[in-house]
Coordinates of C-alpha atoms and ligand atoms in Angstrom, one line a residue:
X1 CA 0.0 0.0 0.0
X2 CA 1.1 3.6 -0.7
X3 CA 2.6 5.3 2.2
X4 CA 0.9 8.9 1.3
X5 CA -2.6 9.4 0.8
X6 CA -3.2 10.8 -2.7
X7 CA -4.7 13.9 -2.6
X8 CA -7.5 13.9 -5.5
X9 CA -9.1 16.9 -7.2
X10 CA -12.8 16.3 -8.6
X11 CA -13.5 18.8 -11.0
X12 CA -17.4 18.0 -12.0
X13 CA -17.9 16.3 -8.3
X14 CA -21.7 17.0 -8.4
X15 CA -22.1 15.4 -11.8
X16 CA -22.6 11.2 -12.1
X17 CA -19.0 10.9 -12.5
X18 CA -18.1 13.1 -9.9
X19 CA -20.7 12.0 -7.6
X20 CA -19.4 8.3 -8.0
X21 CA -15.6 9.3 -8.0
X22 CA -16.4 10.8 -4.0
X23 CA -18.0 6.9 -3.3
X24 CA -15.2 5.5 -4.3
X25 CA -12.5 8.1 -2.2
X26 CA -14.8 7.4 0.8
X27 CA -14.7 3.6 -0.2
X28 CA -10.5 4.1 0.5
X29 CA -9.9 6.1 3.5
X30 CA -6.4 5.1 3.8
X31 CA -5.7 6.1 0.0
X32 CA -7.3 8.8 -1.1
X33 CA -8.6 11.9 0.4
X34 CA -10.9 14.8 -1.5
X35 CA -8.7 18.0 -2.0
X36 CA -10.7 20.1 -4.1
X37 CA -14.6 19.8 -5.5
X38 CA -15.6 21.7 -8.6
X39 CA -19.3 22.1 -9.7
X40 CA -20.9 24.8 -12.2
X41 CA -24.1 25.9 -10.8
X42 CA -25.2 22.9 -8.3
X43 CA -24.6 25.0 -5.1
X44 CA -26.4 23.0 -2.8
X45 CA -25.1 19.6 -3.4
X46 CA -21.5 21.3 -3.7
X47 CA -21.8 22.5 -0.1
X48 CA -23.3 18.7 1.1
X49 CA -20.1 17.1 -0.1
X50 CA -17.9 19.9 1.5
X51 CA -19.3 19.0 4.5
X52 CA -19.4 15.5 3.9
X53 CA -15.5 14.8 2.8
X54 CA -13.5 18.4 4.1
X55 CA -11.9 19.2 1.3
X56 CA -9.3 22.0 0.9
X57 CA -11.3 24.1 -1.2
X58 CA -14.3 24.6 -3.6
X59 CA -15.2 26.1 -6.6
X60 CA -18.5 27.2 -7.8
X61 CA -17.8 28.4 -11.0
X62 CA -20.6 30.1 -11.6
X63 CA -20.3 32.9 -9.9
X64 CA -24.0 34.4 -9.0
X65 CA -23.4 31.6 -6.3
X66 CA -20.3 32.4 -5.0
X67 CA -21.8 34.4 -2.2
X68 CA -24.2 31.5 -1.1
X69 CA -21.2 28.6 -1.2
X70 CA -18.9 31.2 1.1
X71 CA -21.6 32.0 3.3
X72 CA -22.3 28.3 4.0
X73 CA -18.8 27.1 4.5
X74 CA -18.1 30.2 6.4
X75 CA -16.3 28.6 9.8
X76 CA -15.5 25.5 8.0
X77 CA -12.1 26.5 7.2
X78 CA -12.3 25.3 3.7
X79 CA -11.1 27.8 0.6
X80 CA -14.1 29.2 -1.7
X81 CA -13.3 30.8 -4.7
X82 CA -15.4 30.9 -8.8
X83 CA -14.9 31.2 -12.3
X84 CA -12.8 28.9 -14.5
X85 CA -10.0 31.0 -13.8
X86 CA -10.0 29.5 -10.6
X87 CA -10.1 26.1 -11.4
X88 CA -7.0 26.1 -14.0
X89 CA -5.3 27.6 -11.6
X90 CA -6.2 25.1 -8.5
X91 CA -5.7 22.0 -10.2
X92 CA -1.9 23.3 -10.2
X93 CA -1.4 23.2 -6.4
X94 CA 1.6 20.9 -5.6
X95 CA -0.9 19.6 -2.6
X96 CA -2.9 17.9 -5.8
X97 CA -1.6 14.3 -6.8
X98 CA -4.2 13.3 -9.2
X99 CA -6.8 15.6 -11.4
X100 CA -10.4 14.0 -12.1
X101 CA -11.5 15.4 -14.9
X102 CA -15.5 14.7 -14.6
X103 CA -17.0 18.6 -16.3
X104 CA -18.9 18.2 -19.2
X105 CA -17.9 18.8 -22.6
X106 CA -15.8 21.7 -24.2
X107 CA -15.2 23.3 -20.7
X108 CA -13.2 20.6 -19.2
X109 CA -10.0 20.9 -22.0
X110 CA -8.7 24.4 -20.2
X111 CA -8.2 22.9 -16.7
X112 CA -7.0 19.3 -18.3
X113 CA -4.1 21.5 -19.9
X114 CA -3.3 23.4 -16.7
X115 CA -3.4 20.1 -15.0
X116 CA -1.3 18.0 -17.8
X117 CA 1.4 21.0 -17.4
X118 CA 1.4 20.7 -13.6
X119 CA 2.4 17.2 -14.4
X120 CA -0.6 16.1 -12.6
X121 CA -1.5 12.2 -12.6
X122 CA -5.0 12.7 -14.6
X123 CA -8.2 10.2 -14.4
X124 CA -10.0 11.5 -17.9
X125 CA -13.7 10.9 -18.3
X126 CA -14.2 14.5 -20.1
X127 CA -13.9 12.7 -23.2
X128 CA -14.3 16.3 -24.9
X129 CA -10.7 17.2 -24.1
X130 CA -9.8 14.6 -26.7
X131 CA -12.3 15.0 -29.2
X132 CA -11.6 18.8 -29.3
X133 CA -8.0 18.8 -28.6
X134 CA -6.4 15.0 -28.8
X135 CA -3.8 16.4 -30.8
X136 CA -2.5 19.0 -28.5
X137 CA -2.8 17.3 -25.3
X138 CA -0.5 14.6 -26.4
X139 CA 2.0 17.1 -27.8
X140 CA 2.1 18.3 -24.2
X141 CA 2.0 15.2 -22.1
X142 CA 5.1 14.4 -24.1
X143 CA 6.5 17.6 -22.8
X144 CA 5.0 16.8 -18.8
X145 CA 5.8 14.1 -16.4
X146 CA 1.9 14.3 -16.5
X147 CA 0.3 10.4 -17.2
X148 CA -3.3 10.3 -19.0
X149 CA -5.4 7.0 -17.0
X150 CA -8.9 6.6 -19.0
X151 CA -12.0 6.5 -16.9
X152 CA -14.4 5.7 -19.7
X153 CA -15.6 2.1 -19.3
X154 CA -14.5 1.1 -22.9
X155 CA -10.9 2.9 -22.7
X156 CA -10.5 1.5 -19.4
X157 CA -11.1 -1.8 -21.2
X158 CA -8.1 -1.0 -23.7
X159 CA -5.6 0.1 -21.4
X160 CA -6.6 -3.3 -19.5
X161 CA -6.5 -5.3 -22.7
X162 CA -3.1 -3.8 -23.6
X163 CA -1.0 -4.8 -20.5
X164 CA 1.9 -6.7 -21.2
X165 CA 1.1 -6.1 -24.8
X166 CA 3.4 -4.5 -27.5
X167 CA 1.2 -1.6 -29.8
X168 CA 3.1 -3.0 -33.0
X169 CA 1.1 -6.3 -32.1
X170 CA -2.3 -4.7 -32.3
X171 CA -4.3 -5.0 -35.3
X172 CA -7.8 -3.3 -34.1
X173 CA -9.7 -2.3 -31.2
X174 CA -13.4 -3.2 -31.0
X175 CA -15.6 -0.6 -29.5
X176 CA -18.7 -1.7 -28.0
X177 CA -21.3 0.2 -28.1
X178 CA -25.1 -0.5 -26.4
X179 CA -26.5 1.1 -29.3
X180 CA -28.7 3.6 -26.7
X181 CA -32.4 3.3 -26.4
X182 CA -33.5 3.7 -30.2
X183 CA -31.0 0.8 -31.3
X184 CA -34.6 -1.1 -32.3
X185 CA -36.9 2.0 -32.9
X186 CA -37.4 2.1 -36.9
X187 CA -35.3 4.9 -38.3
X188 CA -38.7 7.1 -39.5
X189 CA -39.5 7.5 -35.5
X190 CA -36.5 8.9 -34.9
X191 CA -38.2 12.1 -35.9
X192 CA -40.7 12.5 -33.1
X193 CA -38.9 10.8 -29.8
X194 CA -38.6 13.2 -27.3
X195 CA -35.9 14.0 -24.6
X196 CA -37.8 12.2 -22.6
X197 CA -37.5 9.1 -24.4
X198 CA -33.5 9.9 -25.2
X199 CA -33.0 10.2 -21.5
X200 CA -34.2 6.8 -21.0
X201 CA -30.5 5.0 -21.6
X202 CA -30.8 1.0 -21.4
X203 CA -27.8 0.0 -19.0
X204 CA -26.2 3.3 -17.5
X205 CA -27.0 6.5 -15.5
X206 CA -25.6 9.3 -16.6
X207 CA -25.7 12.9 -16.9
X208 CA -28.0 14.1 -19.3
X209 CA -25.6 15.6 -22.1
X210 CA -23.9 12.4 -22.4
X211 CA -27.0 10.1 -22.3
X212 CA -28.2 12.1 -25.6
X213 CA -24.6 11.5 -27.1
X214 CA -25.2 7.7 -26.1
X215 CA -28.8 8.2 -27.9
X216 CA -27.7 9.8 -31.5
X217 CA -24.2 7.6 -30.6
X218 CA -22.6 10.9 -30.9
X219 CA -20.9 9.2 -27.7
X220 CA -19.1 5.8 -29.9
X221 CA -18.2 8.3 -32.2
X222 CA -16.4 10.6 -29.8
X223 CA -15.0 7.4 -28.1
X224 CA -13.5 6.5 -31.5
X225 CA -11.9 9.8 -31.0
X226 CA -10.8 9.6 -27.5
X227 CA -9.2 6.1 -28.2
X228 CA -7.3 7.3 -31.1
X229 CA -5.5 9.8 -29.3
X230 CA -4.7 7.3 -26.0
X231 CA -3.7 4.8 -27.4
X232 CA -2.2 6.2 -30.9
X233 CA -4.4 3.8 -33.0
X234 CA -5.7 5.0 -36.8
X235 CA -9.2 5.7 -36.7
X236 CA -9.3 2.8 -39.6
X237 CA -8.0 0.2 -37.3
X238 CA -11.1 1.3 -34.7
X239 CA -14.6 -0.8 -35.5
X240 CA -17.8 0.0 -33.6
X241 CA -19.8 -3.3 -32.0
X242 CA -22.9 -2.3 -30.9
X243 CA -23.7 -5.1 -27.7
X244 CA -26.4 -4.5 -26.5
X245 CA -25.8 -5.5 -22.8
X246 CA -22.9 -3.4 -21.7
X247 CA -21.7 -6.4 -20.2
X248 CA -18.3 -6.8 -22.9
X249 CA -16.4 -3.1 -21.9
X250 CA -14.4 -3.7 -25.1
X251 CA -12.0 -5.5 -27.0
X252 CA -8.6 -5.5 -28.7
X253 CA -7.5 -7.8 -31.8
X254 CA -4.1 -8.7 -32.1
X255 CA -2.2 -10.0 -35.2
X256 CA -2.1 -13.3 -34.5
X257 CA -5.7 -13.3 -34.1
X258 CA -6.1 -13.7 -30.6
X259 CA -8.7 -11.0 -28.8
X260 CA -9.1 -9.9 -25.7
X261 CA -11.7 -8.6 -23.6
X262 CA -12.7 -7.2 -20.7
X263 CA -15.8 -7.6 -19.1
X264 CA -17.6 -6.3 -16.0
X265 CA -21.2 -5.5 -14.8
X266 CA -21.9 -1.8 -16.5
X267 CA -21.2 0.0 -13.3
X268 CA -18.8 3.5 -13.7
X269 CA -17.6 3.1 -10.2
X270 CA -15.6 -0.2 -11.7
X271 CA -13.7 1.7 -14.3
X272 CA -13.5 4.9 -12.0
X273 CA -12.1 2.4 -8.6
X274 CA -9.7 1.2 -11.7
X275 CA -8.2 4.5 -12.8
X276 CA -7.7 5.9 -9.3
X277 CA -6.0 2.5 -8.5
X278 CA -3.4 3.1 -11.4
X279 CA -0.8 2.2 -11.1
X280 CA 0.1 0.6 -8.1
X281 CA -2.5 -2.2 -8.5
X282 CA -6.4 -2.9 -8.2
X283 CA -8.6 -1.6 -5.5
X284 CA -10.7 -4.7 -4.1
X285 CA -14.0 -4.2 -3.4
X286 CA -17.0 -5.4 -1.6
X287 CA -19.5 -4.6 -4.7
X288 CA -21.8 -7.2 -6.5
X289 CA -19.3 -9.6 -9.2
X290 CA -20.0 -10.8 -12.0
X291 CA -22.1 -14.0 -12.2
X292 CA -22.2 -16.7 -14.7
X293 CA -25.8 -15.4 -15.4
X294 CA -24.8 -11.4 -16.3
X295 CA -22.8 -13.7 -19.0
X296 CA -24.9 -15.9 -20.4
X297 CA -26.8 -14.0 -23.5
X298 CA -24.2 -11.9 -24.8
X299 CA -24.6 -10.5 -28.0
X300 CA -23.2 -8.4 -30.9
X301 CA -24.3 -6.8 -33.9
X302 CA -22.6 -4.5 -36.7
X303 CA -23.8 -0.8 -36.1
X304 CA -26.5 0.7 -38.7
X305 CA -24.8 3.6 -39.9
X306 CA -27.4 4.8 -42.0
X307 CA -29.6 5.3 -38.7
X308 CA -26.7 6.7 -36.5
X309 CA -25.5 8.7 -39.6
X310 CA -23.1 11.2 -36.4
X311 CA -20.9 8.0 -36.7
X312 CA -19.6 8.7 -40.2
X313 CA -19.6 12.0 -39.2
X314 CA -17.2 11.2 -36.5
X315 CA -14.8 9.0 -38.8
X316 CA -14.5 11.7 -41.1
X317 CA -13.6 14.6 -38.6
X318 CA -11.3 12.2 -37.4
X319 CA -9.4 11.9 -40.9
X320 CA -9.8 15.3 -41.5
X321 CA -8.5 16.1 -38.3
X322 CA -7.4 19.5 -37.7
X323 CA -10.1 21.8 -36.1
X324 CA -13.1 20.0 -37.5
X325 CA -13.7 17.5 -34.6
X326 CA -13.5 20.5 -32.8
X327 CA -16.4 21.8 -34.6
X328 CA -18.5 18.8 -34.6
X329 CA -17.9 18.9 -30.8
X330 CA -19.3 22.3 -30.0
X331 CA -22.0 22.2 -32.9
X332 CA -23.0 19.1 -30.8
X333 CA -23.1 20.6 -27.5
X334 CA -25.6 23.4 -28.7
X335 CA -27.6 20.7 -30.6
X336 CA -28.3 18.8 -27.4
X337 CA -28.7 21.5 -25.3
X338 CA -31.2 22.7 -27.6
X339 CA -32.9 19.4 -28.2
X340 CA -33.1 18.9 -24.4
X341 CA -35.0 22.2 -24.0
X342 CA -37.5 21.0 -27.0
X343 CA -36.4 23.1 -29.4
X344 CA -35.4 20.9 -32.1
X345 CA -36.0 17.2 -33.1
X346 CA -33.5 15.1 -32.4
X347 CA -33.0 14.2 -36.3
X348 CA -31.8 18.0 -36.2
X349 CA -29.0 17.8 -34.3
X350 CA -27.5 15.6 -36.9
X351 CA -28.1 18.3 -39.6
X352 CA -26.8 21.1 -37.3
X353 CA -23.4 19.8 -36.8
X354 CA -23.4 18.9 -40.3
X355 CA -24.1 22.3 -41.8
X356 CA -22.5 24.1 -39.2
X357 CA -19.8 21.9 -40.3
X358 CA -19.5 22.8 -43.7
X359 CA -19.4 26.3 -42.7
X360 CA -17.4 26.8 -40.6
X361 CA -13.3 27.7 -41.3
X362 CA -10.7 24.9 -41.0
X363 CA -7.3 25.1 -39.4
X364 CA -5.4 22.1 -40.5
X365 CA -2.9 22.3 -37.6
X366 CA -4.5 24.6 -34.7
X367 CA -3.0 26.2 -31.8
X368 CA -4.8 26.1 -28.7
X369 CA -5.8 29.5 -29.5
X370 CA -7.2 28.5 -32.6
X371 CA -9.0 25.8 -30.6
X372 CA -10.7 28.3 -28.8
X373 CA -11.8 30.7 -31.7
X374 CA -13.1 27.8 -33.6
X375 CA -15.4 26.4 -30.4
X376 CA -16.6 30.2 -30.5
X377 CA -17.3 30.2 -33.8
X378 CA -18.9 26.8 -34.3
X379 CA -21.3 27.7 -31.3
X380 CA -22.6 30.9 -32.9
X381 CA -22.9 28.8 -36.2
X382 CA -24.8 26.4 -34.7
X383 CA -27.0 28.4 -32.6
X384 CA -27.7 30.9 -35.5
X385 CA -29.2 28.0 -37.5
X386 CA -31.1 26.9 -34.0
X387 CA -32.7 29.9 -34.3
X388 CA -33.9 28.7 -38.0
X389 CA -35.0 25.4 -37.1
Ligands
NDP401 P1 -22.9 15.5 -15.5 O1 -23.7 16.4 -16.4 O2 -23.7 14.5 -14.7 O3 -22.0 16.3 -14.6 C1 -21.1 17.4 -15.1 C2 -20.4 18.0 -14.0 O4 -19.6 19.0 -14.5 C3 -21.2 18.6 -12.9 O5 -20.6 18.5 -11.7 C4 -21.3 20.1 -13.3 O6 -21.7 21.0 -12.3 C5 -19.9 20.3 -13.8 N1 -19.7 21.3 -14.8 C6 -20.4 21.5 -16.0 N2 -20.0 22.6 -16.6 C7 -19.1 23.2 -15.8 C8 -18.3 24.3 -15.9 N3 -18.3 25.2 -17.0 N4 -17.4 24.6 -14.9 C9 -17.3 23.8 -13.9 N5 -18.0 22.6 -13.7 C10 -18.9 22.3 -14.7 O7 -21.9 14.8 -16.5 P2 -21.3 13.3 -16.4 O8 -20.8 13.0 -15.0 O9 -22.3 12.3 -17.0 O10 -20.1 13.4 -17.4 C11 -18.9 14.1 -17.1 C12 -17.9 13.8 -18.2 O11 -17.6 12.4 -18.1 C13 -18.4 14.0 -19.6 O12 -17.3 14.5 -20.4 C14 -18.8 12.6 -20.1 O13 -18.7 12.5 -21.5 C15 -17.8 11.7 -19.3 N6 -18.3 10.4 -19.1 C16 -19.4 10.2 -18.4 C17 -19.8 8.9 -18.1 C18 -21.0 8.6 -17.2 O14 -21.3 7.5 -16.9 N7 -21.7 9.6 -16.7 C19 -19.2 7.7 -18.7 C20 -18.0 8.1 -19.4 C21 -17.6 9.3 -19.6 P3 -23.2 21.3 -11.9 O15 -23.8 20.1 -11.3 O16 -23.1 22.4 -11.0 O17 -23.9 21.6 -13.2
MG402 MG1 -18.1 5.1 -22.6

């Protein structure tokens, strides 16, 4: 066991990931203790888990409730302070040892970056950072004695799968997808389901931004992204396997023409306990295991593409590369956002990112400045042509 408690920043805490991330630092006293919570706007829960684990400091980034978080934790000795300023700045503290990365979306990359060049041990979920930015952040982890451990369930399952493994061996990863709650719905419906019905995810709970990704499979397509840039792996050489029961996390094919798996019930607090455990070892646990029953109807199925059309999309900002993933990305965020407040059909987001993608300028080899101009832009695209919808 490690001598020192690592100190663990949870930027996101009052999201699912978050949320989970603080079972699993209570789970291990003797490892882990919560340094610093980040929320957005979720003031109230922020303030439970300050009183609940102690932390060093909070940050509400928002900052109409700045006054309301310090007046709460007045006494408590803990630090308040707002705006994402703040939080690129505190995930640099050389009291941090490891940097969970739970926000959603776009907002997460600027903190990730501060944390990467404070050579921070990171657990990723904001998969975002990747999708926006894969190219960058491993330009600078080469540069930083930072390490990159993937909380998503299906790069979890890579990294696991590649232990012991040379890269040169690999001949394709298999992403598995559930295929979301419309994987059987006839492709004509798609039209009228509601946010309601796209909340409604078959196997996982999860914030709402991601369960729409998950329903449009936006999500495979940015986890094609994501494992591109972890594991250096051509976007060819990654195939989607839509399996219905979550049960299969994913799966690499080696040259010889063995595969492996790994499996586990679909349960984030397994990849999360197996991230913060890196890498001195696993964490045992007391949770429910696997049973010979959660294995015995697996399935798998080729992805319709021509229903999910985001996942081509995805494959070709991912050869295109440059600031167009970038683009999808944000075009994406206002999409859902927009969908979830019933402004649009769902079968609209797809045609928002697309047009704001063919509109929108290309930088073939972007700084992170361009990075940030072309988020700006493709968010006033998209919400421009909201506004026409
Ligand atoms: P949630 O929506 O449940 O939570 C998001 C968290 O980020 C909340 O704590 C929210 O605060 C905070 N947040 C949002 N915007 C900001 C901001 N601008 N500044 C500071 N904090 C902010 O999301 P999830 O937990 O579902 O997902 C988090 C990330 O993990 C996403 O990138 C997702 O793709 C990824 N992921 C999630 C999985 C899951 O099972 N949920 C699985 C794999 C990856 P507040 O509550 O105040 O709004
Ligand atoms: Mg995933």
């Amino acid at each position: 066991m490690r001598e020192t408690r690592r100190n663990i920043a949870v930027l996101g805490s009052t999201g699912s990931i978050g949320r989970q991330t603080l079972d699993i630092i209570a789970e291990y006293p003797d490892l882990f203790s919560a340094w610093l919570l980040v929320a957005h706007s979720s003031a109230d829960l922020l303030i439970a888990q300050a009183r609940l684990c102690h932390p060093h400091m909070v940050i509400i980034a928002d900052e109409q409730y700045y006054e309301y978080v310090c007046d709460a934790l007045e006494g408590t000795g803990i630090e308040v302070a707002t705006g994402s300023a703040a939080i690129a700045q505190a995930v640099t503290s050389a009291e941090i040892d490891t940097v969970v990365t739970a926000m959603v979306g776009y907002s997460g990359l600027e903190s990730t970056i501060a944390a990467i060049q404070a050579g921070k041990r990171i657990a990723l979920a904001n998969k975002e950072t990747l999708v926006v930015a894969g190219e960058l952040i491993n330009r600078l982890l080469q540069d930083s004695t930072s390490v990159l451990y993937p909380v998503d369930s299906e790069h979890g399952a890579f990294y696991q799968c590649l232990v012991g493994e040379r890269m040169q061996d690999v001949e394709k990863l298999w992403l598995t997808a559930s295929g979301g709650p419309f994987r059987t719905l006839p492709k004509q419906q798609l039209a009228t389901v509601t946010a309601a019905d796209a909340l409604k995810h078959p196997n996982w709970s999860m914030g709402a931004k991601i369960t729409i990704d998950s329903a449009t499979m936006m999500n495979k397509g940015f986890e094609m992204i994501e494992a591109r840039w972890l594991f250096g792996i051509e976007p060819r050489d990654i195939e989607i396997v839509v399996h219905p029961q979550s049960i299969i996390h994913s799966m690499v094919a080696f040259k010889d023409g063995s595969v492996k798996a790994q499996l586990g019930l679909p349960d984030m607090h397994l990849p999360i306990r197996y991230a913060l455990g890196l890498p001195d070892g696993r964490l045992a646990s007391d949770g429910r295991k696997m049973t010979i029953e959660d294995m015995a109807t697996l399935t798998l199925e080729r992805p319709d593409f021509d229903k999910f059309p985001l996942l081509n999309t995805a494959y070709a900002a991912a050869r295109q590369g440059g600031t167009a993933p970038c683009v999808m990305n944000a075009a994406n965020e206002v999409a859902v956002a927009a969908f979830l407040q019933n402004k649009i059909k769902f079968t609209d987001i797809y045609t928002i990112i697309e047009q704001t993608m063919a509109q929108a300028p290309y930088v073939a080899h972007p700084t992170y400045d361009d990075y940030v101009a072309s988020n700006a832009d493709a968010r006033a695209r998209a919400s421009e042509l909201i506004g026409i919808f």
